[in-house]
Amino acid sequence: QLQLQESGPGLVKPSETLSLTCAVSGGSITNRTYYWGWVRQPPGKGPEWIGNIYFSGSTYYNPSLKSRVTISVDTSKNRFSLRLTSVTAADTAVYYCARVPRVAKAAAGTGAFDHWGQGTLVTVAS
Amino acid sequence: ETVMTQSPATLSVSPGERATLSCRASQSVGSNLAWYQKKPGQAPRLLIYGASTRATGLPARFSGSGSGTEFTLTISSLQSEDFAVYYCQQYNNWPPGNFGGGTKVEIK
């Protein structure tokens, strides 16, 4: 059974870099059928797509975050990671990693998120 | 950017009743629309993808319909575990991944 598990610091100081990792078990991150992505949900707000990655390293980012986001993949460890630079309080959110089945007739690099990690709360505060 | 608008913001329904949730896209998204259920402290759960395809294991009381710009999620007979917030998401137009603002289904 597929499982995704986020890990990383729960507290990040303003202007610093948020770094999270998603470990994938019960399935291979190199499966050509899927992208792997990050979504966040600020307190009291709806979800926001951050970006997705394919096992080859191709990335697809939300334009609103693109200048600060890097998503990378480590196929040898079956995991992928998120880096978000220059964080502010507005980046406080529960961060989720998720799997995204590729869809033939959809926007490049995305689809519906069919399996999710449990989420990790990241608070930006000094 | 495609803006997703959900209505109503809150829906008060009695257990056993039917709930109808709407999602409107500012431009056509074809059938590339998903619905999610979100409960406090839990990850979102995919309910519907491709506008009308139920996710694996989803009870038949959930159904999705629509295409283009108008979509509906129907819960035919609300169970206690269905009270939650529901979000739609489009993945047809760039940038993809836009979620709607959500509809909270609460007990009447």
PDB file of C-alpha atoms in Angstrom:
ATOM      1  CA  GLN A   1       0.000   0.000   0.000  1.00  0.00           C
ATOM      2  CA  LEU A   2       1.367   3.355  -1.030  1.00  0.00           C
ATOM      3  CA  GLN A   3       2.421   5.656   1.779  1.00  0.00           C
ATOM      4  CA  LEU A   4       3.871   9.150   1.700  1.00  0.00           C
ATOM      5  CA  GLN A   5       5.507  10.703   4.739  1.00  0.00           C
ATOM      6  CA  GLU A   6       6.607  14.304   5.060  1.00  0.00           C
ATOM      7  CA  SER A   7       9.503  15.270   7.305  1.00  0.00           C
ATOM      8  CA  GLY A   8      11.317  18.457   8.173  1.00  0.00           C
ATOM      9  CA  PRO A   9      11.481  21.301  10.687  1.00  0.00           C
ATOM     10  CA  GLY A  10       8.205  22.526  12.103  1.00  0.00           C
ATOM     11  CA  LEU A  11       9.546  26.009  12.769  1.00  0.00           C
ATOM     12  CA  VAL A  12      11.416  28.224  10.333  1.00  0.00           C
ATOM     13  CA  LYS A  13      12.581  31.786  10.893  1.00  0.00           C
ATOM     14  CA  PRO A  14      11.489  34.584   8.579  1.00  0.00           C
ATOM     15  CA  SER A  15      13.788  35.086   5.560  1.00  0.00           C
ATOM     16  CA  GLU A  16      15.206  31.572   5.931  1.00  0.00           C
ATOM     17  CA  THR A  17      14.625  28.486   3.796  1.00  0.00           C
ATOM     18  CA  LEU A  18      11.930  25.892   4.397  1.00  0.00           C
ATOM     19  CA  SER A  19      13.032  22.369   3.519  1.00  0.00           C
ATOM     20  CA  LEU A  20      10.821  19.292   3.533  1.00  0.00           C
ATOM     21  CA  THR A  21      11.235  15.748   2.295  1.00  0.00           C
ATOM     22  CA  CYS A  22       8.599  13.242   1.272  1.00  0.00           C
ATOM     23  CA  ALA A  23       9.483   9.581   1.629  1.00  0.00           C
ATOM     24  CA  VAL A  24       7.541   7.251  -0.631  1.00  0.00           C
ATOM     25  CA  SER A  25       6.976   3.628   0.358  1.00  0.00           C
ATOM     26  CA  GLY A  26       4.889   0.864  -1.138  1.00  0.00           C
ATOM     27  CA  GLY A  27       5.572   2.074  -4.660  1.00  0.00           C
ATOM     28  CA  SER A  28       8.373   3.359  -6.833  1.00  0.00           C
ATOM     29  CA  ILE A  29       8.890   7.027  -7.460  1.00  0.00           C
ATOM     30  CA  THR A  30      10.207   6.058 -10.906  1.00  0.00           C
ATOM     31  CA  ASN A  31       6.815   4.745 -11.993  1.00  0.00           C
ATOM     32  CA  ARG A  32       6.238   6.546 -15.294  1.00  0.00           C
ATOM     33  CA  THR A  33       2.514   6.836 -14.599  1.00  0.00           C
ATOM     34  CA  TYR A  34       2.870   9.454 -11.885  1.00  0.00           C
ATOM     35  CA  TYR A  35       4.052  12.900 -10.963  1.00  0.00           C
ATOM     36  CA  TRP A  36       4.804  13.750  -7.353  1.00  0.00           C
ATOM     37  CA  GLY A  37       3.731  17.018  -5.836  1.00  0.00           C
ATOM     38  CA  TRP A  38       3.451  19.428  -2.960  1.00  0.00           C
ATOM     39  CA  VAL A  39       0.324  21.213  -1.753  1.00  0.00           C
ATOM     40  CA  ARG A  40      -0.030  23.498   1.240  1.00  0.00           C
ATOM     41  CA  GLN A  41      -2.978  24.710   3.252  1.00  0.00           C
ATOM     42  CA  PRO A  42      -2.623  27.849   5.384  1.00  0.00           C
ATOM     43  CA  PRO A  43      -4.719  27.974   8.552  1.00  0.00           C
ATOM     44  CA  GLY A  44      -8.336  28.730   7.723  1.00  0.00           C
ATOM     45  CA  LYS A  45      -7.745  28.802   3.982  1.00  0.00           C
ATOM     46  CA  GLY A  46      -8.095  26.460   1.049  1.00  0.00           C
ATOM     47  CA  PRO A  47      -5.349  24.310  -0.442  1.00  0.00           C
ATOM     48  CA  GLU A  48      -2.701  25.841  -2.697  1.00  0.00           C
ATOM     49  CA  TRP A  49      -0.739  23.847  -5.262  1.00  0.00           C
ATOM     50  CA  ILE A  50       3.016  24.424  -4.954  1.00  0.00           C
ATOM     51  CA  GLY A  51       4.493  22.273  -7.676  1.00  0.00           C
ATOM     52  CA  ASN A  52       5.053  18.799  -9.107  1.00  0.00           C
ATOM     53  CA  ILE A  53       8.007  16.768 -10.288  1.00  0.00           C
ATOM     54  CA  TYR A  54       8.490  13.760 -12.555  1.00  0.00           C
ATOM     55  CA  PHE A  55      11.060  11.098 -11.729  1.00  0.00           C
ATOM     56  CA  SER A  56      13.192  12.372 -14.608  1.00  0.00           C
ATOM     57  CA  GLY A  57      13.535  15.685 -12.797  1.00  0.00           C
ATOM     58  CA  SER A  58      11.094  17.715 -14.874  1.00  0.00           C
ATOM     59  CA  THR A  59       9.405  20.256 -12.647  1.00  0.00           C
ATOM     60  CA  TYR A  60       6.190  22.256 -12.796  1.00  0.00           C
ATOM     61  CA  TYR A  61       5.719  25.160 -10.399  1.00  0.00           C
ATOM     62  CA  ASN A  62       2.912  27.456  -9.357  1.00  0.00           C
ATOM     63  CA  PRO A  63       3.883  30.777 -10.971  1.00  0.00           C
ATOM     64  CA  SER A  64       3.025  32.623  -7.774  1.00  0.00           C
ATOM     65  CA  LEU A  65       5.784  30.722  -5.945  1.00  0.00           C
ATOM     66  CA  LYS A  66       8.137  29.856  -8.779  1.00  0.00           C
ATOM     67  CA  SER A  67      10.848  32.361  -7.878  1.00  0.00           C
ATOM     68  CA  ARG A  68      11.230  30.819  -4.414  1.00  0.00           C
ATOM     69  CA  VAL A  69      10.503  27.115  -4.960  1.00  0.00           C
ATOM     70  CA  THR A  70      12.706  24.183  -5.865  1.00  0.00           C
ATOM     71  CA  ILE A  71      11.438  20.611  -5.982  1.00  0.00           C
ATOM     72  CA  SER A  72      13.942  17.813  -6.452  1.00  0.00           C
ATOM     73  CA  VAL A  73      13.823  14.033  -6.615  1.00  0.00           C
ATOM     74  CA  ASP A  74      16.167  11.349  -5.283  1.00  0.00           C
ATOM     75  CA  THR A  75      15.278   8.122  -7.046  1.00  0.00           C
ATOM     76  CA  SER A  76      17.917   6.131  -5.150  1.00  0.00           C
ATOM     77  CA  LYS A  77      16.111   6.895  -1.890  1.00  0.00           C
ATOM     78  CA  ASN A  78      12.605   6.934  -3.358  1.00  0.00           C
ATOM     79  CA  ARG A  79      11.880  10.403  -2.105  1.00  0.00           C
ATOM     80  CA  PHE A  80      11.398  13.970  -3.259  1.00  0.00           C
ATOM     81  CA  SER A  81      11.974  17.297  -1.594  1.00  0.00           C
ATOM     82  CA  LEU A  82      10.731  20.858  -1.375  1.00  0.00           C
ATOM     83  CA  ARG A  83      12.759  24.007  -0.762  1.00  0.00           C
ATOM     84  CA  LEU A  84      11.059  27.353  -0.302  1.00  0.00           C
ATOM     85  CA  THR A  85      13.341  30.338   0.176  1.00  0.00           C
ATOM     86  CA  SER A  86      12.856  33.712   1.848  1.00  0.00           C
ATOM     87  CA  VAL A  87       9.868  32.570   3.875  1.00  0.00           C
ATOM     88  CA  THR A  88       7.477  34.923   5.648  1.00  0.00           C
ATOM     89  CA  ALA A  89       4.559  34.407   7.993  1.00  0.00           C
ATOM     90  CA  ALA A  90       2.370  33.979   4.918  1.00  0.00           C
ATOM     91  CA  ASP A  91       4.147  30.676   4.265  1.00  0.00           C
ATOM     92  CA  THR A  92       2.863  29.205   7.532  1.00  0.00           C
ATOM     93  CA  ALA A  93       0.767  26.221   6.515  1.00  0.00           C
ATOM     94  CA  VAL A  94       0.305  22.486   6.643  1.00  0.00           C
ATOM     95  CA  TYR A  95       2.436  21.114   3.832  1.00  0.00           C
ATOM     96  CA  TYR A  96       1.373  17.916   2.083  1.00  0.00           C
ATOM     97  CA  CYS A  97       3.133  15.725  -0.422  1.00  0.00           C
ATOM     98  CA  ALA A  98       0.988  13.768  -2.835  1.00  0.00           C
ATOM     99  CA  ARG A  99       0.960  11.502  -5.859  1.00  0.00           C
ATOM    100  CA  VAL A 100      -0.472  12.689  -9.156  1.00  0.00           C
ATOM    101  CA  PRO A 101      -1.498  10.236 -11.878  1.00  0.00           C
ATOM    102  CA  ARG A 102      -0.556  11.556 -15.293  1.00  0.00           C
ATOM    103  CA  VAL A 103      -3.493  12.531 -17.468  1.00  0.00           C
ATOM    104  CA  ALA A 104      -3.161  12.520 -21.233  1.00  0.00           C
ATOM    105  CA  LYS A 105      -5.374  15.514 -21.895  1.00  0.00           C
ATOM    106  CA  ALA A 106      -4.532  17.811 -19.021  1.00  0.00           C
ATOM    107  CA  ALA A 107      -2.157  20.652 -18.324  1.00  0.00           C
ATOM    108  CA  ALA A 108       1.451  19.525 -18.413  1.00  0.00           C
ATOM    109  CA  GLY A 109       2.765  18.194 -15.165  1.00  0.00           C
ATOM    110  CA  THR A 110      -0.406  17.798 -13.247  1.00  0.00           C
ATOM    111  CA  GLY A 111      -3.613  15.937 -12.547  1.00  0.00           C
ATOM    112  CA  ALA A 112      -5.683  15.059  -9.503  1.00  0.00           C
ATOM    113  CA  PHE A 113      -3.885  14.248  -6.246  1.00  0.00           C
ATOM    114  CA  ASP A 114      -4.866  10.666  -5.466  1.00  0.00           C
ATOM    115  CA  HIS A 115      -2.676   9.760  -2.490  1.00  0.00           C
ATOM    116  CA  TRP A 116      -1.536  12.185   0.184  1.00  0.00           C
ATOM    117  CA  GLY A 117       0.867  12.245   3.079  1.00  0.00           C
ATOM    118  CA  GLN A 118      -0.518  13.078   6.502  1.00  0.00           C
ATOM    119  CA  GLY A 119       0.827  16.617   6.279  1.00  0.00           C
ATOM    120  CA  THR A 120       3.268  18.573   8.402  1.00  0.00           C
ATOM    121  CA  LEU A 121       2.682  21.961   9.968  1.00  0.00           C
ATOM    122  CA  VAL A 122       5.397  24.490   9.252  1.00  0.00           C
ATOM    123  CA  THR A 123       5.272  27.713  11.212  1.00  0.00           C
ATOM    124  CA  VAL A 124       7.296  30.720  10.158  1.00  0.00           C
ATOM    125  CA  ALA A 125       8.165  32.772  13.228  1.00  0.00           C
ATOM    126  CA  SER A 126      11.161  34.214  14.962  1.00  0.00           C
TER     127      SER A 126
ATOM    128  CA  GLU B   1      -5.458  32.028 -14.594  1.00  0.00           C
ATOM    129  CA  THR B   2      -8.589  29.907 -14.181  1.00  0.00           C
ATOM    130  CA  VAL B   3     -10.512  30.930 -11.068  1.00  0.00           C
ATOM    131  CA  MET B   4     -12.584  28.247  -9.352  1.00  0.00           C
ATOM    132  CA  THR B   5     -15.661  29.457  -7.467  1.00  0.00           C
ATOM    133  CA  GLN B   6     -17.592  27.147  -5.160  1.00  0.00           C
ATOM    134  CA  SER B   7     -21.085  27.665  -3.836  1.00  0.00           C
ATOM    135  CA  PRO B   8     -22.550  27.802  -1.345  1.00  0.00           C
ATOM    136  CA  ALA B   9     -19.817  28.561   1.157  1.00  0.00           C
ATOM    137  CA  THR B  10     -21.761  26.642   3.805  1.00  0.00           C
ATOM    138  CA  LEU B  11     -24.458  24.045   3.308  1.00  0.00           C
ATOM    139  CA  SER B  12     -26.597  22.948   6.255  1.00  0.00           C
ATOM    140  CA  VAL B  13     -28.067  19.516   5.698  1.00  0.00           C
ATOM    141  CA  SER B  14     -29.761  16.921   7.888  1.00  0.00           C
ATOM    142  CA  PRO B  15     -28.391  13.373   7.920  1.00  0.00           C
ATOM    143  CA  GLY B  16     -30.069  11.306   5.229  1.00  0.00           C
ATOM    144  CA  GLU B  17     -30.775  14.313   3.040  1.00  0.00           C
ATOM    145  CA  ARG B  18     -29.264  15.116  -0.330  1.00  0.00           C
ATOM    146  CA  ALA B  19     -26.447  17.635  -0.685  1.00  0.00           C
ATOM    147  CA  THR B  20     -25.627  19.413  -3.927  1.00  0.00           C
ATOM    148  CA  LEU B  21     -22.371  21.360  -4.175  1.00  0.00           C
ATOM    149  CA  SER B  22     -21.418  23.569  -7.104  1.00  0.00           C
ATOM    150  CA  CYS B  23     -18.106  24.527  -8.635  1.00  0.00           C
ATOM    151  CA  ARG B  24     -17.748  27.029 -11.447  1.00  0.00           C
ATOM    152  CA  ALA B  25     -14.629  27.685 -13.527  1.00  0.00           C
ATOM    153  CA  SER B  26     -13.881  31.103 -15.022  1.00  0.00           C
ATOM    154  CA  GLN B  27     -13.020  29.353 -18.303  1.00  0.00           C
ATOM    155  CA  SER B  28     -13.525  25.879 -19.629  1.00  0.00           C
ATOM    156  CA  VAL B  29     -11.575  23.121 -17.912  1.00  0.00           C
ATOM    157  CA  GLY B  30     -13.089  20.330 -20.008  1.00  0.00           C
ATOM    158  CA  SER B  31     -13.546  17.356 -17.704  1.00  0.00           C
ATOM    159  CA  ASN B  32     -10.269  17.872 -15.863  1.00  0.00           C
ATOM    160  CA  LEU B  33     -11.817  18.557 -12.509  1.00  0.00           C
ATOM    161  CA  ALA B  34     -11.440  16.822  -9.161  1.00  0.00           C
ATOM    162  CA  TRP B  35     -13.340  16.940  -5.888  1.00  0.00           C
ATOM    163  CA  TYR B  36     -11.777  16.449  -2.459  1.00  0.00           C
ATOM    164  CA  GLN B  37     -13.105  15.985   1.060  1.00  0.00           C
ATOM    165  CA  LYS B  38     -11.201  17.633   3.897  1.00  0.00           C
ATOM    166  CA  LYS B  39     -11.696  16.923   7.575  1.00  0.00           C
ATOM    167  CA  PRO B  40      -9.836  18.699  10.400  1.00  0.00           C
ATOM    168  CA  GLY B  41      -6.464  17.175  11.079  1.00  0.00           C
ATOM    169  CA  GLN B  42      -6.635  14.899   8.059  1.00  0.00           C
ATOM    170  CA  ALA B  43      -5.178  15.084   4.599  1.00  0.00           C
ATOM    171  CA  PRO B  44      -7.559  15.846   1.752  1.00  0.00           C
ATOM    172  CA  ARG B  45      -9.168  12.773   0.252  1.00  0.00           C
ATOM    173  CA  LEU B  46      -9.731  12.473  -3.476  1.00  0.00           C
ATOM    174  CA  LEU B  47     -13.387  11.744  -4.195  1.00  0.00           C
ATOM    175  CA  ILE B  48     -13.901  12.396  -7.897  1.00  0.00           C
ATOM    176  CA  TYR B  49     -11.570  12.923 -10.843  1.00  0.00           C
ATOM    177  CA  GLY B  50     -12.282  13.488 -14.488  1.00  0.00           C
ATOM    178  CA  ALA B  51     -15.400  15.357 -13.281  1.00  0.00           C
ATOM    179  CA  SER B  52     -17.387  12.171 -12.760  1.00  0.00           C
ATOM    180  CA  THR B  53     -15.122   9.182 -11.996  1.00  0.00           C
ATOM    181  CA  ARG B  54     -15.290   7.996  -8.416  1.00  0.00           C
ATOM    182  CA  ALA B  55     -12.002   7.299  -6.667  1.00  0.00           C
ATOM    183  CA  THR B  56     -11.308   3.730  -5.619  1.00  0.00           C
ATOM    184  CA  GLY B  57     -13.507   2.661  -2.722  1.00  0.00           C
ATOM    185  CA  LEU B  58     -15.706   5.742  -2.727  1.00  0.00           C
ATOM    186  CA  PRO B  59     -19.299   4.983  -1.769  1.00  0.00           C
ATOM    187  CA  ALA B  60     -21.831   5.244  -4.547  1.00  0.00           C
ATOM    188  CA  ARG B  61     -23.739   7.988  -2.718  1.00  0.00           C
ATOM    189  CA  PHE B  62     -21.081  10.394  -4.038  1.00  0.00           C
ATOM    190  CA  SER B  63     -21.393  11.440  -7.664  1.00  0.00           C
ATOM    191  CA  GLY B  64     -19.868  14.123  -9.837  1.00  0.00           C
ATOM    192  CA  SER B  65     -21.197  15.692 -12.985  1.00  0.00           C
ATOM    193  CA  GLY B  66     -20.586  18.541 -15.380  1.00  0.00           C
ATOM    194  CA  SER B  67     -18.052  19.683 -17.935  1.00  0.00           C
ATOM    195  CA  GLY B  68     -16.659  22.917 -19.257  1.00  0.00           C
ATOM    196  CA  THR B  69     -17.324  25.508 -16.588  1.00  0.00           C
ATOM    197  CA  GLU B  70     -20.122  24.088 -14.417  1.00  0.00           C
ATOM    198  CA  PHE B  71     -19.676  21.138 -12.102  1.00  0.00           C
ATOM    199  CA  THR B  72     -21.676  19.493  -9.346  1.00  0.00           C
ATOM    200  CA  LEU B  73     -20.847  17.118  -6.519  1.00  0.00           C
ATOM    201  CA  THR B  74     -23.893  15.321  -5.165  1.00  0.00           C
ATOM    202  CA  ILE B  75     -24.081  13.319  -1.973  1.00  0.00           C
ATOM    203  CA  SER B  76     -27.332  11.437  -2.243  1.00  0.00           C
ATOM    204  CA  SER B  77     -27.936  10.621   1.433  1.00  0.00           C
ATOM    205  CA  LEU B  78     -25.628  12.322   3.887  1.00  0.00           C
ATOM    206  CA  GLN B  79     -23.995  10.140   6.507  1.00  0.00           C
ATOM    207  CA  SER B  80     -22.427  11.464   9.690  1.00  0.00           C
ATOM    208  CA  GLU B  81     -18.935  10.922   8.281  1.00  0.00           C
ATOM    209  CA  ASP B  82     -19.692  13.141   5.273  1.00  0.00           C
ATOM    210  CA  PHE B  83     -19.790  16.395   7.227  1.00  0.00           C
ATOM    211  CA  ALA B  84     -16.612  18.095   6.096  1.00  0.00           C
ATOM    212  CA  VAL B  85     -15.268  20.744   3.737  1.00  0.00           C
ATOM    213  CA  TYR B  86     -15.274  19.938   0.033  1.00  0.00           C
ATOM    214  CA  TYR B  87     -12.944  21.463  -2.548  1.00  0.00           C
ATOM    215  CA  CYS B  88     -12.871  21.336  -6.313  1.00  0.00           C
ATOM    216  CA  GLN B  89      -9.639  21.571  -8.293  1.00  0.00           C
ATOM    217  CA  GLN B  90      -8.997  22.076 -12.000  1.00  0.00           C
ATOM    218  CA  TYR B  91      -6.032  20.568 -13.809  1.00  0.00           C
ATOM    219  CA  ASN B  92      -6.794  21.523 -17.386  1.00  0.00           C
ATOM    220  CA  ASN B  93      -5.434  25.037 -17.789  1.00  0.00           C
ATOM    221  CA  TRP B  94      -2.056  26.530 -16.913  1.00  0.00           C
ATOM    222  CA  PRO B  95      -1.317  27.164 -14.165  1.00  0.00           C
ATOM    223  CA  PRO B  96      -2.989  23.994 -13.061  1.00  0.00           C
ATOM    224  CA  GLY B  97      -3.843  22.977  -9.552  1.00  0.00           C
ATOM    225  CA  ASN B  98      -6.197  25.838  -8.707  1.00  0.00           C
ATOM    226  CA  PHE B  99      -8.527  24.896  -5.903  1.00  0.00           C
ATOM    227  CA  GLY B 100     -11.889  26.455  -5.177  1.00  0.00           C
ATOM    228  CA  GLY B 101     -12.612  28.211  -1.914  1.00  0.00           C
ATOM    229  CA  GLY B 102     -14.480  25.232  -0.501  1.00  0.00           C
ATOM    230  CA  THR B 103     -17.974  24.358   0.676  1.00  0.00           C
ATOM    231  CA  LYS B 104     -18.477  23.405   4.280  1.00  0.00           C
ATOM    232  CA  VAL B 105     -21.194  20.789   4.742  1.00  0.00           C
ATOM    233  CA  GLU B 106     -22.516  21.070   8.267  1.00  0.00           C
ATOM    234  CA  ILE B 107     -25.201  19.349  10.268  1.00  0.00           C
ATOM    235  CA  LYS B 108     -28.540  21.129  10.197  1.00  0.00           C
TER     236      LYS B 108
END
